[in-house]
Amino acid sequence: IDAAKSRFRPIILTAITTFLGVAPITFETNLQAQFLIPMSASLGFGILFATAMQQLLIPALAIIQMRAVARIKAWMGSGQAADGAAAPRAPA
């Protein structure tokens, strides 16, 4: 989560410059460049989509997972001590 906050601007700028770098090929009308247009469109929009998922979806899923684990531990009574070792139980 903290990494997404600290690296947001460099990651977004890299994705935008990559998209803008392949944009001229995407909008090329020359007959010789027609076979490159699908590749450049896939690359450009794929970079934008993957960056959006990386910056938005993955941190959101990590937060949801951490909250779910905390709720499950609270609901089950968390049978572990703070250091992660199993808490000693009284003999029956």
PDB file of C-alpha atoms in Angstrom:
ATOM      1  CA  ILE A   1       0.000   0.000   0.000  1.00  0.00           C
ATOM      2  CA  ASP A   2       2.765   2.432   0.912  1.00  0.00           C
ATOM      3  CA  ALA A   3       4.710   1.503  -2.205  1.00  0.00           C
ATOM      4  CA  ALA A   4       1.726   2.399  -4.388  1.00  0.00           C
ATOM      5  CA  LYS A   5       1.547   5.825  -2.717  1.00  0.00           C
ATOM      6  CA  SER A   6       5.244   6.600  -3.023  1.00  0.00           C
ATOM      7  CA  ARG A   7       5.657   5.319  -6.588  1.00  0.00           C
ATOM      8  CA  PHE A   8       2.358   6.576  -8.044  1.00  0.00           C
ATOM      9  CA  ARG A   9       3.726   9.572  -9.972  1.00  0.00           C
ATOM     10  CA  PRO A  10       6.754   7.828 -11.580  1.00  0.00           C
ATOM     11  CA  ILE A  11       4.637   4.835 -12.612  1.00  0.00           C
ATOM     12  CA  ILE A  12       1.900   7.017 -14.145  1.00  0.00           C
ATOM     13  CA  LEU A  13       4.441   9.179 -15.987  1.00  0.00           C
ATOM     14  CA  THR A  14       6.201   6.114 -17.386  1.00  0.00           C
ATOM     15  CA  ALA A  15       2.902   4.642 -18.596  1.00  0.00           C
ATOM     16  CA  ILE A  16       1.807   7.907 -20.217  1.00  0.00           C
ATOM     17  CA  THR A  17       5.139   8.434 -21.983  1.00  0.00           C
ATOM     18  CA  THR A  18       5.058   4.846 -23.263  1.00  0.00           C
ATOM     19  CA  PHE A  19       1.528   5.354 -24.581  1.00  0.00           C
ATOM     20  CA  LEU A  20       2.481   8.662 -26.202  1.00  0.00           C
ATOM     21  CA  GLY A  21       5.599   7.052 -27.670  1.00  0.00           C
ATOM     22  CA  VAL A  22       3.583   4.451 -29.604  1.00  0.00           C
ATOM     23  CA  ALA A  23       0.712   6.837 -30.450  1.00  0.00           C
ATOM     24  CA  PRO A  24       2.310   8.096 -33.707  1.00  0.00           C
ATOM     25  CA  ILE A  25       2.491   4.518 -34.999  1.00  0.00           C
ATOM     26  CA  THR A  26      -1.140   3.923 -34.000  1.00  0.00           C
ATOM     27  CA  PHE A  27      -2.335   6.926 -36.017  1.00  0.00           C
ATOM     28  CA  GLU A  28      -0.069   6.302 -39.010  1.00  0.00           C
ATOM     29  CA  THR A  29      -1.865   6.206 -42.381  1.00  0.00           C
ATOM     30  CA  ASN A  30       1.069   4.974 -44.472  1.00  0.00           C
ATOM     31  CA  LEU A  31       0.431   1.655 -46.216  1.00  0.00           C
ATOM     32  CA  GLN A  32       3.815   0.279 -45.142  1.00  0.00           C
ATOM     33  CA  ALA A  33       2.994   0.803 -41.437  1.00  0.00           C
ATOM     34  CA  GLN A  34      -0.407  -0.914 -41.532  1.00  0.00           C
ATOM     35  CA  PHE A  35       0.911  -4.118 -39.967  1.00  0.00           C
ATOM     36  CA  LEU A  36       2.321  -2.147 -36.980  1.00  0.00           C
ATOM     37  CA  ILE A  37      -0.941  -0.394 -36.052  1.00  0.00           C
ATOM     38  CA  PRO A  38      -2.562  -3.351 -34.210  1.00  0.00           C
ATOM     39  CA  MET A  39       0.656  -4.003 -32.308  1.00  0.00           C
ATOM     40  CA  SER A  40       1.065  -0.383 -31.222  1.00  0.00           C
ATOM     41  CA  ALA A  41      -2.595  -0.082 -30.202  1.00  0.00           C
ATOM     42  CA  SER A  42      -2.335  -3.259 -28.135  1.00  0.00           C
ATOM     43  CA  LEU A  43       0.879  -2.114 -26.509  1.00  0.00           C
ATOM     44  CA  GLY A  44      -0.327   1.411 -25.749  1.00  0.00           C
ATOM     45  CA  PHE A  45      -3.742   0.550 -24.351  1.00  0.00           C
ATOM     46  CA  GLY A  46      -2.385  -2.550 -22.614  1.00  0.00           C
ATOM     47  CA  ILE A  47       0.140  -0.417 -20.742  1.00  0.00           C
ATOM     48  CA  LEU A  48      -2.592   2.039 -19.679  1.00  0.00           C
ATOM     49  CA  PHE A  49      -4.952  -0.750 -18.572  1.00  0.00           C
ATOM     50  CA  ALA A  50      -2.268  -2.676 -16.687  1.00  0.00           C
ATOM     51  CA  THR A  51      -1.095   0.486 -14.937  1.00  0.00           C
ATOM     52  CA  ALA A  52      -4.635   1.323 -13.859  1.00  0.00           C
ATOM     53  CA  MET A  53      -5.121  -2.172 -12.477  1.00  0.00           C
ATOM     54  CA  GLN A  54      -1.751  -2.089 -10.730  1.00  0.00           C
ATOM     55  CA  GLN A  55      -2.374   1.285  -9.110  1.00  0.00           C
ATOM     56  CA  LEU A  56      -6.058   0.875  -8.220  1.00  0.00           C
ATOM     57  CA  LEU A  57      -7.189  -2.736  -8.060  1.00  0.00           C
ATOM     58  CA  ILE A  58      -4.247  -4.478  -6.395  1.00  0.00           C
ATOM     59  CA  PRO A  59      -3.984  -2.077  -3.404  1.00  0.00           C
ATOM     60  CA  ALA A  60      -7.774  -2.209  -2.980  1.00  0.00           C
ATOM     61  CA  LEU A  61      -7.711  -6.012  -2.940  1.00  0.00           C
ATOM     62  CA  ALA A  62      -4.832  -5.964  -0.442  1.00  0.00           C
ATOM     63  CA  ILE A  63      -6.838  -3.715   1.903  1.00  0.00           C
ATOM     64  CA  ILE A  64      -9.904  -5.949   1.581  1.00  0.00           C
ATOM     65  CA  GLN A  65      -7.801  -9.036   2.322  1.00  0.00           C
ATOM     66  CA  MET A  66      -6.157  -7.449   5.391  1.00  0.00           C
ATOM     67  CA  ARG A  67      -9.533  -6.379   6.777  1.00  0.00           C
ATOM     68  CA  ALA A  68     -11.001  -9.834   6.165  1.00  0.00           C
ATOM     69  CA  VAL A  69      -8.109 -11.515   7.987  1.00  0.00           C
ATOM     70  CA  ALA A  70      -8.470  -9.098  10.918  1.00  0.00           C
ATOM     71  CA  ARG A  71     -12.215  -9.782  11.130  1.00  0.00           C
ATOM     72  CA  ILE A  72     -11.708 -13.548  10.991  1.00  0.00           C
ATOM     73  CA  LYS A  73      -9.058 -13.385  13.729  1.00  0.00           C
ATOM     74  CA  ALA A  74     -11.325 -11.223  15.887  1.00  0.00           C
ATOM     75  CA  TRP A  75     -14.283 -13.529  15.273  1.00  0.00           C
ATOM     76  CA  MET A  76     -12.333 -16.688  16.078  1.00  0.00           C
ATOM     77  CA  GLY A  77     -10.721 -15.241  19.185  1.00  0.00           C
ATOM     78  CA  SER A  78      -7.220 -15.376  17.724  1.00  0.00           C
ATOM     79  CA  GLY A  79      -5.554 -18.266  19.524  1.00  0.00           C
ATOM     80  CA  GLN A  80      -2.072 -16.870  18.933  1.00  0.00           C
ATOM     81  CA  ALA A  81       0.130 -14.624  21.055  1.00  0.00           C
ATOM     82  CA  ALA A  82       1.496 -11.309  19.742  1.00  0.00           C
ATOM     83  CA  ASP A  83       4.780 -12.885  18.610  1.00  0.00           C
ATOM     84  CA  GLY A  84       2.978 -15.414  16.440  1.00  0.00           C
ATOM     85  CA  ALA A  85       3.573 -18.400  18.718  1.00  0.00           C
ATOM     86  CA  ALA A  86       0.632 -20.461  19.871  1.00  0.00           C
ATOM     87  CA  ALA A  87      -0.745 -19.363  23.225  1.00  0.00           C
ATOM     88  CA  PRO A  88      -0.347 -21.995  25.990  1.00  0.00           C
ATOM     89  CA  ARG A  89      -3.561 -23.732  26.964  1.00  0.00           C
ATOM     90  CA  ALA A  90      -4.514 -24.889  30.414  1.00  0.00           C
ATOM     91  CA  PRO A  91      -4.555 -28.680  30.829  1.00  0.00           C
ATOM     92  CA  ALA A  92      -8.029 -30.182  30.949  1.00  0.00           C
TER      93      ALA A  92
END
